[in-house]
Amino acid sequence: MTILGPMTAQTPLSQRPLVDTFGRHVTYLRVSVTDRCDFRCTYCMGEDMVFLPKSEVLSFEEIQEVIGAFVARGVRKVRLTGGEPLVRRDIMKLIETLSATHLASGAIDELTLTTNGSQLSRHAQRLAELGIRRINVSLDTLDREKFTAITRRGRLEQVLEGIAAARAAGLAIKLNMVAMKNVNEDEIIPMLEWAHGEGYELTLIEEMPLGEVAGDRVDTHLSLRSVRDRIAERYTLTRIAKRTGGPARYVTVEETGGTIGFITPLSHNFCESCNRVRLTCTGQLYMCLGQEDRVDLRRALREGGREGLDAALERAMILKPKGHDFVIERRSAPAVGRHMSVTGG
């Protein structure tokens, strides 16, 4: 790992670590490569989503340039997201370049992605060959009818085949399950048992108030505090210090030997240690998932090149807020108007 020397006012911007006004180092960049998805999950987007014209989406070359600027300033982990990242045309070419440029050289510790699993059967082996060591797969239910209702598309078998292909390729798999009252809360313990039996990790996520969706989120919001208590009635949970760069807090399940992560943006704000920023597929950098402040890196890059990017990153660190202040109340508007698929899941 590179050891940075002391920074001074004379240190070029391109060499300064990214530190916000609260002293938090940004070392984790999430990059949405597309807003498009082959599912329409009810908590993520509307039924009739209108996706961006391709002309507004960053080119692969621009994505590479922006990621390079972040890596030069201390980012050690890059996650590709969407929408569904694997539906973007020629996405493997981008991953090949990022792997060769940053991962193989040791410039970053990890290159990974979050996927719905629908395209994994085709790509899992190549992802492993390119140095991807673990992936997150969104999977909210093992029930075919519920899966079809949640995703509005179905194809559960295709997703399970993709997960199996990823495991066969040697990828470590973490399943992300959005916990929803009256939807899949009765499946949480069965999902835990199945995941750990297959050798997968499981992370539970509280539904977040992002974008207008069909229903009222109050009806489906489920506090993970109560979920954890329910799991603890059946299993022995032990807190562990494991960190993967994101907001999850982990416990081991002594009886299964597996781990569960809890992402609790509402019942327990995790912002005090936030080390993340998110780049949309149009080049907008959001310093917080739950706030609207953003910096236009596409414009900075196109008008000012690398120097323009570095200056924009400095502005971003000043704008990064202390926290998101999510709240879910009946008939209240979403915390932000954009859907999760716009910012990157």
mmCIF file of C-alpha atoms in Angstrom:
data_model
loop_
_atom_site.group_PDB
_atom_site.id
_atom_site.type_symbol
_atom_site.label_atom_id
_atom_site.label_comp_id
_atom_site.label_asym_id
_atom_site.label_seq_id
_atom_site.Cartn_x
_atom_site.Cartn_y
_atom_site.Cartn_z
ATOM 1 C CA MET A 1 0.000 0.000 0.000
ATOM 2 C CA THR A 2 1.271 3.439 -0.871
ATOM 3 C CA ILE A 3 2.127 5.579 2.139
ATOM 4 C CA LEU A 4 1.289 9.225 1.570
ATOM 5 C CA GLY A 5 3.601 11.842 2.963
ATOM 6 C CA PRO A 6 2.373 14.979 4.716
ATOM 7 C CA MET A 7 0.174 17.214 2.622
ATOM 8 C CA THR A 8 0.817 20.939 2.376
ATOM 9 C CA ALA A 9 -0.879 23.856 0.701
ATOM 10 C CA GLN A 10 1.659 23.485 -2.114
ATOM 11 C CA THR A 11 0.779 19.837 -2.769
ATOM 12 C CA PRO A 12 -0.883 19.559 -6.204
ATOM 13 C CA LEU A 13 -4.602 18.842 -6.063
ATOM 14 C CA SER A 14 -4.074 15.682 -8.084
ATOM 15 C CA GLN A 15 -2.020 14.213 -5.207
ATOM 16 C CA ARG A 16 -4.173 15.226 -2.241
ATOM 17 C CA PRO A 17 -6.370 12.664 -0.492
ATOM 18 C CA LEU A 18 -10.076 13.350 -0.663
ATOM 19 C CA VAL A 19 -11.066 14.481 2.840
ATOM 20 C CA ASP A 20 -14.395 16.152 3.585
ATOM 21 C CA THR A 21 -15.048 18.927 6.103
ATOM 22 C CA PHE A 22 -15.820 16.338 8.800
ATOM 23 C CA GLY A 23 -12.421 14.682 8.420
ATOM 24 C CA ARG A 24 -13.730 11.595 6.607
ATOM 25 C CA HIS A 25 -11.464 10.154 3.906
ATOM 26 C CA VAL A 26 -13.258 9.154 0.716
ATOM 27 C CA THR A 27 -11.753 5.844 -0.359
ATOM 28 C CA TYR A 28 -14.757 4.149 -1.973
ATOM 29 C CA LEU A 29 -16.301 5.115 -5.310
ATOM 30 C CA ARG A 30 -19.542 3.634 -6.606
ATOM 31 C CA VAL A 31 -20.020 4.114 -10.346
ATOM 32 C CA SER A 32 -23.360 3.656 -12.092
ATOM 33 C CA VAL A 33 -22.584 2.626 -15.656
ATOM 34 C CA THR A 34 -26.237 2.712 -16.751
ATOM 35 C CA ASP A 35 -29.655 3.632 -15.416
ATOM 36 C CA ARG A 36 -31.205 0.797 -17.417
ATOM 37 C CA CYS A 37 -32.307 -2.475 -15.890
ATOM 38 C CA ASP A 38 -34.045 -5.620 -17.094
ATOM 39 C CA PHE A 39 -36.134 -5.702 -13.882
ATOM 40 C CA ARG A 40 -38.525 -3.099 -12.459
ATOM 41 C CA CYS A 41 -38.293 -3.750 -8.719
ATOM 42 C CA THR A 42 -41.173 -2.087 -6.900
ATOM 43 C CA TYR A 43 -39.024 -0.357 -4.269
ATOM 44 C CA CYS A 44 -36.461 0.850 -6.814
ATOM 45 C CA MET A 45 -38.371 2.344 -9.742
ATOM 46 C CA GLY A 46 -41.755 2.980 -11.247
ATOM 47 C CA GLU A 47 -43.533 0.541 -13.551
ATOM 48 C CA ASP A 48 -43.087 2.759 -16.622
ATOM 49 C CA MET A 49 -39.574 4.088 -16.135
ATOM 50 C CA VAL A 50 -38.245 6.359 -18.863
ATOM 51 C CA PHE A 51 -34.537 5.749 -19.215
ATOM 52 C CA LEU A 52 -31.943 8.255 -20.338
ATOM 53 C CA PRO A 53 -30.991 8.604 -24.001
ATOM 54 C CA LYS A 54 -27.613 7.037 -24.643
ATOM 55 C CA SER A 55 -26.222 10.415 -25.697
ATOM 56 C CA GLU A 56 -26.421 11.610 -22.083
ATOM 57 C CA VAL A 57 -24.523 8.656 -20.635
ATOM 58 C CA LEU A 58 -20.785 8.832 -19.991
ATOM 59 C CA SER A 59 -18.636 7.003 -22.507
ATOM 60 C CA PHE A 60 -16.352 4.239 -21.273
ATOM 61 C CA GLU A 61 -13.385 6.537 -21.901
ATOM 62 C CA GLU A 62 -14.915 9.224 -19.683
ATOM 63 C CA ILE A 63 -15.698 6.698 -16.949
ATOM 64 C CA GLN A 64 -12.093 5.523 -17.071
ATOM 65 C CA GLU A 65 -10.796 9.099 -16.819
ATOM 66 C CA VAL A 66 -13.007 9.920 -13.835
ATOM 67 C CA ILE A 67 -12.113 6.716 -12.007
ATOM 68 C CA GLY A 68 -8.432 7.429 -12.699
ATOM 69 C CA ALA A 69 -8.762 10.833 -11.041
ATOM 70 C CA PHE A 70 -10.317 9.262 -7.943
ATOM 71 C CA VAL A 71 -7.710 6.509 -7.738
ATOM 72 C CA ALA A 72 -4.915 9.072 -7.990
ATOM 73 C CA ARG A 73 -6.395 10.761 -4.928
ATOM 74 C CA GLY A 74 -6.644 7.754 -2.701
ATOM 75 C CA VAL A 75 -9.743 5.783 -3.662
ATOM 76 C CA ARG A 76 -8.983 2.107 -3.018
ATOM 77 C CA LYS A 77 -12.290 0.445 -3.873
ATOM 78 C CA VAL A 78 -14.453 0.810 -6.977
ATOM 79 C CA ARG A 79 -17.894 -0.759 -7.332
ATOM 80 C CA LEU A 80 -19.811 -0.812 -10.622
ATOM 81 C CA THR A 81 -23.568 -0.475 -10.280
ATOM 82 C CA GLY A 82 -26.626 0.478 -12.270
ATOM 83 C CA GLY A 83 -29.506 0.005 -12.987
ATOM 84 C CA GLU A 84 -28.112 -3.360 -13.907
ATOM 85 C CA PRO A 85 -24.448 -2.918 -14.900
ATOM 86 C CA LEU A 86 -24.249 -6.108 -16.943
ATOM 87 C CA VAL A 87 -26.936 -4.978 -19.396
ATOM 88 C CA ARG A 88 -24.765 -2.162 -20.764
ATOM 89 C CA ARG A 89 -23.387 -3.039 -24.168
ATOM 90 C CA ASP A 90 -19.736 -4.170 -24.097
ATOM 91 C CA ILE A 91 -19.522 -3.716 -20.326
ATOM 92 C CA MET A 92 -16.839 -6.386 -20.108
ATOM 93 C CA LYS A 93 -14.511 -4.178 -22.175
ATOM 94 C CA LEU A 94 -14.746 -1.503 -19.485
ATOM 95 C CA ILE A 95 -14.121 -4.035 -16.737
ATOM 96 C CA GLU A 96 -11.125 -5.418 -18.633
ATOM 97 C CA THR A 97 -9.601 -1.939 -18.876
ATOM 98 C CA LEU A 98 -10.247 -1.083 -15.227
ATOM 99 C CA SER A 99 -8.788 -4.404 -14.141
ATOM 100 C CA ALA A 100 -5.625 -3.964 -16.185
ATOM 101 C CA THR A 101 -5.168 -0.299 -15.276
ATOM 102 C CA HIS A 102 -5.973 -0.237 -11.569
ATOM 103 C CA LEU A 103 -6.447 -3.721 -10.138
ATOM 104 C CA ALA A 104 -3.520 -5.582 -11.640
ATOM 105 C CA SER A 105 -1.183 -2.714 -10.737
ATOM 106 C CA GLY A 106 -2.306 -2.640 -7.112
ATOM 107 C CA ALA A 107 -3.571 0.926 -7.443
ATOM 108 C CA ILE A 108 -6.860 -0.234 -5.935
ATOM 109 C CA ASP A 109 -7.587 -3.027 -3.498
ATOM 110 C CA GLU A 110 -10.858 -4.131 -5.017
ATOM 111 C CA LEU A 111 -12.973 -3.865 -8.139
ATOM 112 C CA THR A 112 -16.441 -5.313 -7.699
ATOM 113 C CA LEU A 113 -20.049 -4.906 -8.752
ATOM 114 C CA THR A 114 -23.646 -5.125 -7.630
ATOM 115 C CA THR A 115 -25.977 -7.042 -9.933
ATOM 116 C CA ASN A 116 -29.453 -8.522 -10.045
ATOM 117 C CA GLY A 117 -27.906 -11.773 -11.239
ATOM 118 C CA SER A 118 -29.845 -12.021 -14.484
ATOM 119 C CA GLN A 119 -26.723 -11.878 -16.680
ATOM 120 C CA LEU A 120 -24.288 -13.694 -14.407
ATOM 121 C CA SER A 121 -24.397 -17.029 -16.210
ATOM 122 C CA ARG A 122 -22.797 -15.378 -19.257
ATOM 123 C CA HIS A 123 -20.220 -13.272 -17.449
ATOM 124 C CA ALA A 124 -19.235 -14.930 -14.160
ATOM 125 C CA GLN A 125 -16.203 -16.816 -15.419
ATOM 126 C CA ARG A 126 -14.757 -13.791 -17.205
ATOM 127 C CA LEU A 127 -15.333 -11.592 -14.145
ATOM 128 C CA ALA A 128 -13.282 -14.016 -12.064
ATOM 129 C CA GLU A 129 -10.529 -14.060 -14.677
ATOM 130 C CA LEU A 130 -10.344 -10.260 -14.499
ATOM 131 C CA GLY A 131 -9.679 -10.253 -10.788
ATOM 132 C CA ILE A 132 -13.181 -9.730 -9.461
ATOM 133 C CA ARG A 133 -13.187 -11.627 -6.175
ATOM 134 C CA ARG A 134 -16.668 -10.987 -4.833
ATOM 135 C CA ILE A 135 -19.989 -9.616 -5.989
ATOM 136 C CA ASN A 136 -23.248 -8.469 -4.444
ATOM 137 C CA VAL A 137 -26.429 -9.980 -5.862
ATOM 138 C CA SER A 138 -29.833 -8.485 -5.107
ATOM 139 C CA LEU A 139 -32.257 -11.254 -4.152
ATOM 140 C CA ASP A 140 -35.343 -10.443 -2.082
ATOM 141 C CA THR A 141 -37.176 -13.756 -2.189
ATOM 142 C CA LEU A 142 -36.891 -17.401 -3.218
ATOM 143 C CA ASP A 143 -40.614 -17.609 -3.927
ATOM 144 C CA ARG A 144 -41.316 -17.471 -7.672
ATOM 145 C CA GLU A 145 -44.610 -15.623 -7.380
ATOM 146 C CA LYS A 146 -43.208 -13.047 -4.969
ATOM 147 C CA PHE A 147 -40.118 -12.635 -7.125
ATOM 148 C CA THR A 148 -42.315 -11.882 -10.128
ATOM 149 C CA ALA A 149 -44.389 -9.421 -8.095
ATOM 150 C CA ILE A 150 -41.341 -7.589 -6.688
ATOM 151 C CA THR A 151 -39.349 -7.431 -9.932
ATOM 152 C CA ARG A 152 -42.405 -7.101 -12.209
ATOM 153 C CA ARG A 153 -40.504 -9.386 -14.574
ATOM 154 C CA GLY A 154 -39.800 -12.783 -12.973
ATOM 155 C CA ARG A 155 -36.993 -15.103 -14.147
ATOM 156 C CA LEU A 156 -36.015 -16.309 -10.662
ATOM 157 C CA GLU A 157 -34.500 -19.495 -12.116
ATOM 158 C CA GLN A 158 -32.260 -17.412 -14.376
ATOM 159 C CA VAL A 159 -30.991 -15.451 -11.372
ATOM 160 C CA LEU A 160 -30.354 -18.607 -9.326
ATOM 161 C CA GLU A 161 -28.470 -20.117 -12.264
ATOM 162 C CA GLY A 162 -26.357 -16.973 -12.445
ATOM 163 C CA ILE A 163 -25.562 -17.122 -8.735
ATOM 164 C CA ALA A 164 -24.557 -20.771 -9.074
ATOM 165 C CA ALA A 165 -22.332 -19.897 -12.050
ATOM 166 C CA ALA A 166 -20.641 -17.167 -10.016
ATOM 167 C CA ARG A 167 -19.965 -19.593 -7.185
ATOM 168 C CA ALA A 168 -18.578 -22.154 -9.655
ATOM 169 C CA ALA A 169 -16.250 -19.466 -11.021
ATOM 170 C CA GLY A 170 -14.860 -18.917 -7.520
ATOM 171 C CA LEU A 171 -16.565 -15.615 -6.749
ATOM 172 C CA ALA A 172 -17.578 -14.889 -3.174
ATOM 173 C CA ILE A 173 -21.251 -13.960 -3.121
ATOM 174 C CA LYS A 174 -23.142 -11.629 -0.819
ATOM 175 C CA LEU A 175 -26.894 -11.594 -1.225
ATOM 176 C CA ASN A 176 -28.637 -8.263 -0.648
ATOM 177 C CA MET A 177 -32.219 -8.607 0.590
ATOM 178 C CA VAL A 178 -34.453 -5.568 1.025
ATOM 179 C CA ALA A 179 -36.590 -6.424 4.048
ATOM 180 C CA MET A 180 -40.224 -5.412 3.534
ATOM 181 C CA LYS A 181 -43.135 -5.726 5.932
ATOM 182 C CA ASN A 182 -46.013 -7.820 4.599
ATOM 183 C CA VAL A 183 -43.936 -8.698 1.539
ATOM 184 C CA ASN A 184 -40.961 -10.882 2.414
ATOM 185 C CA GLU A 185 -40.470 -10.547 6.171
ATOM 186 C CA ASP A 186 -41.563 -14.157 6.646
ATOM 187 C CA GLU A 187 -38.743 -15.249 4.331
ATOM 188 C CA ILE A 188 -35.859 -13.621 6.162
ATOM 189 C CA ILE A 189 -34.948 -16.614 8.315
ATOM 190 C CA PRO A 190 -35.484 -19.123 5.451
ATOM 191 C CA MET A 191 -33.293 -16.924 3.226
ATOM 192 C CA LEU A 192 -30.625 -16.843 5.937
ATOM 193 C CA GLU A 193 -30.686 -20.625 6.245
ATOM 194 C CA TRP A 194 -30.563 -21.163 2.486
ATOM 195 C CA ALA A 195 -27.805 -18.594 1.924
ATOM 196 C CA HIS A 196 -25.566 -19.932 4.665
ATOM 197 C CA GLY A 197 -26.224 -23.485 3.541
ATOM 198 C CA GLU A 198 -24.979 -22.533 0.065
ATOM 199 C CA GLY A 199 -21.958 -20.651 1.404
ATOM 200 C CA TYR A 200 -23.256 -17.151 0.677
ATOM 201 C CA GLU A 201 -23.296 -14.132 2.949
ATOM 202 C CA LEU A 202 -26.560 -12.293 3.504
ATOM 203 C CA THR A 203 -27.093 -8.582 4.028
ATOM 204 C CA LEU A 204 -30.474 -7.188 5.011
ATOM 205 C CA ILE A 205 -31.362 -3.659 3.911
ATOM 206 C CA GLU A 206 -34.063 -1.289 5.086
ATOM 207 C CA GLU A 207 -36.122 0.182 2.271
ATOM 208 C CA MET A 208 -34.979 3.716 1.462
ATOM 209 C CA PRO A 209 -37.267 6.654 0.555
ATOM 210 C CA LEU A 210 -35.840 7.357 -2.904
ATOM 211 C CA GLY A 211 -38.121 8.337 -5.780
ATOM 212 C CA GLU A 212 -41.851 7.919 -6.252
ATOM 213 C CA VAL A 213 -43.023 4.302 -6.350
ATOM 214 C CA ALA A 214 -46.436 2.690 -6.681
ATOM 215 C CA GLY A 215 -47.210 2.172 -2.990
ATOM 216 C CA ASP A 216 -46.756 4.018 0.293
ATOM 217 C CA ARG A 217 -43.445 2.976 1.815
ATOM 218 C CA VAL A 218 -44.927 3.212 5.304
ATOM 219 C CA ASP A 219 -46.886 0.061 4.502
ATOM 220 C CA THR A 220 -43.742 -1.939 3.748
ATOM 221 C CA HIS A 221 -41.097 -0.323 5.961
ATOM 222 C CA LEU A 222 -39.546 -2.864 8.305
ATOM 223 C CA SER A 223 -37.073 -1.857 11.001
ATOM 224 C CA LEU A 224 -34.064 -4.145 11.070
ATOM 225 C CA ARG A 225 -33.819 -3.673 14.824
ATOM 226 C CA SER A 226 -36.933 -5.795 15.203
ATOM 227 C CA VAL A 227 -35.697 -8.226 12.559
ATOM 228 C CA ARG A 228 -32.432 -8.722 14.384
ATOM 229 C CA ASP A 229 -34.287 -9.357 17.634
ATOM 230 C CA ARG A 230 -36.432 -11.942 15.879
ATOM 231 C CA ILE A 231 -33.400 -13.724 14.433
ATOM 232 C CA ALA A 232 -31.703 -13.659 17.846
ATOM 233 C CA GLU A 233 -34.633 -15.574 19.326
ATOM 234 C CA ARG A 234 -33.641 -18.555 17.179
ATOM 235 C CA TYR A 235 -29.912 -18.122 16.630
ATOM 236 C CA THR A 236 -26.850 -16.950 18.527
ATOM 237 C CA LEU A 237 -25.604 -13.711 17.001
ATOM 238 C CA THR A 238 -22.124 -12.380 17.703
ATOM 239 C CA ARG A 239 -21.003 -8.943 16.593
ATOM 240 C CA ILE A 240 -17.824 -8.884 14.542
ATOM 241 C CA ALA A 241 -15.591 -6.041 13.380
ATOM 242 C CA LYS A 242 -15.791 -7.027 9.711
ATOM 243 C CA ARG A 243 -15.892 -4.110 7.261
ATOM 244 C CA THR A 244 -16.204 -4.254 3.484
ATOM 245 C CA GLY A 245 -16.071 -0.515 2.790
ATOM 246 C CA GLY A 246 -19.818 -0.004 2.888
ATOM 247 C CA PRO A 247 -22.350 0.800 5.628
ATOM 248 C CA ALA A 248 -23.222 -2.755 6.701
ATOM 249 C CA ARG A 249 -22.607 -3.904 10.265
ATOM 250 C CA TYR A 250 -22.034 -7.619 10.628
ATOM 251 C CA VAL A 251 -22.760 -10.473 13.004
ATOM 252 C CA THR A 252 -21.940 -14.146 12.809
ATOM 253 C CA VAL A 253 -24.600 -16.789 13.242
ATOM 254 C CA GLU A 254 -22.921 -19.323 15.483
ATOM 255 C CA GLU A 255 -25.186 -22.207 14.475
ATOM 256 C CA THR A 256 -24.589 -21.797 10.729
ATOM 257 C CA GLY A 257 -21.093 -20.305 10.698
ATOM 258 C CA GLY A 258 -22.259 -17.630 8.268
ATOM 259 C CA THR A 259 -22.530 -13.862 8.548
ATOM 260 C CA ILE A 260 -25.401 -11.401 8.307
ATOM 261 C CA GLY A 261 -24.992 -7.736 7.496
ATOM 262 C CA PHE A 262 -27.476 -5.041 8.472
ATOM 263 C CA ILE A 263 -27.817 -1.809 6.494
ATOM 264 C CA THR A 264 -30.022 0.479 8.563
ATOM 265 C CA PRO A 265 -30.372 3.955 7.020
ATOM 266 C CA LEU A 266 -33.526 4.687 9.037
ATOM 267 C CA SER A 267 -33.395 2.788 12.317
ATOM 268 C CA HIS A 268 -29.693 3.489 12.859
ATOM 269 C CA ASN A 269 -28.000 6.225 10.853
ATOM 270 C CA PHE A 270 -24.552 5.048 9.690
ATOM 271 C CA CYS A 271 -23.262 8.345 8.312
ATOM 272 C CA GLU A 272 -20.583 9.116 10.894
ATOM 273 C CA SER A 273 -18.051 6.910 9.117
ATOM 274 C CA CYS A 274 -19.165 7.456 5.517
ATOM 275 C CA ASN A 275 -16.265 7.020 3.096
ATOM 276 C CA ARG A 276 -18.321 6.813 -0.103
ATOM 277 C CA VAL A 277 -19.406 8.922 -3.043
ATOM 278 C CA ARG A 278 -21.541 7.925 -6.030
ATOM 279 C CA LEU A 279 -21.093 8.759 -9.695
ATOM 280 C CA THR A 280 -24.176 8.539 -11.914
ATOM 281 C CA CYS A 281 -24.028 7.335 -15.479
ATOM 282 C CA THR A 282 -24.399 10.970 -16.608
ATOM 283 C CA GLY A 283 -21.365 12.107 -14.617
ATOM 284 C CA GLN A 284 -23.152 13.651 -11.633
ATOM 285 C CA LEU A 285 -21.276 13.038 -8.396
ATOM 286 C CA TYR A 286 -23.540 12.652 -5.366
ATOM 287 C CA MET A 287 -21.736 12.918 -2.064
ATOM 288 C CA CYS A 288 -24.723 11.433 -0.202
ATOM 289 C CA LEU A 289 -27.372 8.979 -1.346
ATOM 290 C CA GLY A 290 -30.058 10.884 0.543
ATOM 291 C CA GLN A 291 -29.191 14.489 -0.365
ATOM 292 C CA GLU A 292 -29.506 16.407 -3.618
ATOM 293 C CA ASP A 293 -26.145 18.232 -3.601
ATOM 294 C CA ARG A 294 -24.058 17.128 -6.546
ATOM 295 C CA VAL A 295 -21.097 18.134 -8.676
ATOM 296 C CA ASP A 296 -21.110 17.801 -12.463
ATOM 297 C CA LEU A 297 -17.948 15.835 -13.253
ATOM 298 C CA ARG A 298 -18.905 15.329 -16.884
ATOM 299 C CA ARG A 299 -18.847 19.067 -17.476
ATOM 300 C CA ALA A 300 -15.677 19.457 -15.411
ATOM 301 C CA LEU A 301 -13.935 16.795 -17.454
ATOM 302 C CA ARG A 302 -15.111 18.009 -20.845
ATOM 303 C CA GLU A 303 -14.298 21.652 -20.154
ATOM 304 C CA GLY A 304 -11.221 21.349 -17.962
ATOM 305 C CA GLY A 305 -9.691 17.899 -18.374
ATOM 306 C CA ARG A 306 -7.924 16.362 -15.389
ATOM 307 C CA GLU A 307 -7.315 19.762 -13.765
ATOM 308 C CA GLY A 308 -11.018 20.514 -14.021
ATOM 309 C CA LEU A 309 -11.822 17.141 -12.472
ATOM 310 C CA ASP A 310 -9.512 17.717 -9.539
ATOM 311 C CA ALA A 311 -10.988 21.138 -8.848
ATOM 312 C CA ALA A 312 -14.492 19.640 -8.983
ATOM 313 C CA LEU A 313 -13.490 16.937 -6.497
ATOM 314 C CA GLU A 314 -12.318 19.636 -4.104
ATOM 315 C CA ARG A 315 -15.740 21.280 -4.329
ATOM 316 C CA ALA A 316 -17.373 17.911 -3.724
ATOM 317 C CA MET A 317 -15.500 17.432 -0.464
ATOM 318 C CA ILE A 318 -16.751 20.799 0.769
ATOM 319 C CA LEU A 319 -20.333 19.876 -0.142
ATOM 320 C CA LYS A 320 -20.348 16.359 1.329
ATOM 321 C CA PRO A 321 -22.960 16.520 4.127
ATOM 322 C CA LYS A 322 -22.773 15.043 7.591
ATOM 323 C CA GLY A 323 -25.635 12.645 6.920
ATOM 324 C CA HIS A 324 -28.762 11.818 4.978
ATOM 325 C CA ASP A 325 -31.555 12.250 7.596
ATOM 326 C CA PHE A 326 -33.870 9.678 5.997
ATOM 327 C CA VAL A 327 -37.408 9.443 7.358
ATOM 328 C CA ILE A 328 -40.469 7.514 6.220
ATOM 329 C CA GLU A 329 -43.866 8.953 7.116
ATOM 330 C CA ARG A 330 -47.280 8.279 5.643
ATOM 331 C CA ARG A 331 -48.075 10.440 2.616
ATOM 332 C CA SER A 332 -44.697 12.148 2.853
ATOM 333 C CA ALA A 333 -42.672 12.815 -0.251
ATOM 334 C CA PRO A 334 -39.521 10.744 -0.892
ATOM 335 C CA ALA A 335 -36.338 12.055 0.721
ATOM 336 C CA VAL A 336 -35.096 12.753 -2.803
ATOM 337 C CA GLY A 337 -36.959 12.683 -6.090
ATOM 338 C CA ARG A 338 -34.533 10.473 -8.008
ATOM 339 C CA HIS A 339 -34.923 6.704 -7.955
ATOM 340 C CA MET A 340 -32.205 4.418 -6.640
ATOM 341 C CA SER A 341 -31.480 3.271 -10.205
ATOM 342 C CA VAL A 342 -30.533 6.846 -11.152
ATOM 343 C CA THR A 343 -27.906 7.245 -8.451
ATOM 344 C CA GLY A 344 -26.688 3.669 -8.530
ATOM 345 C CA GLY A 345 -27.716 0.787 -6.286
#
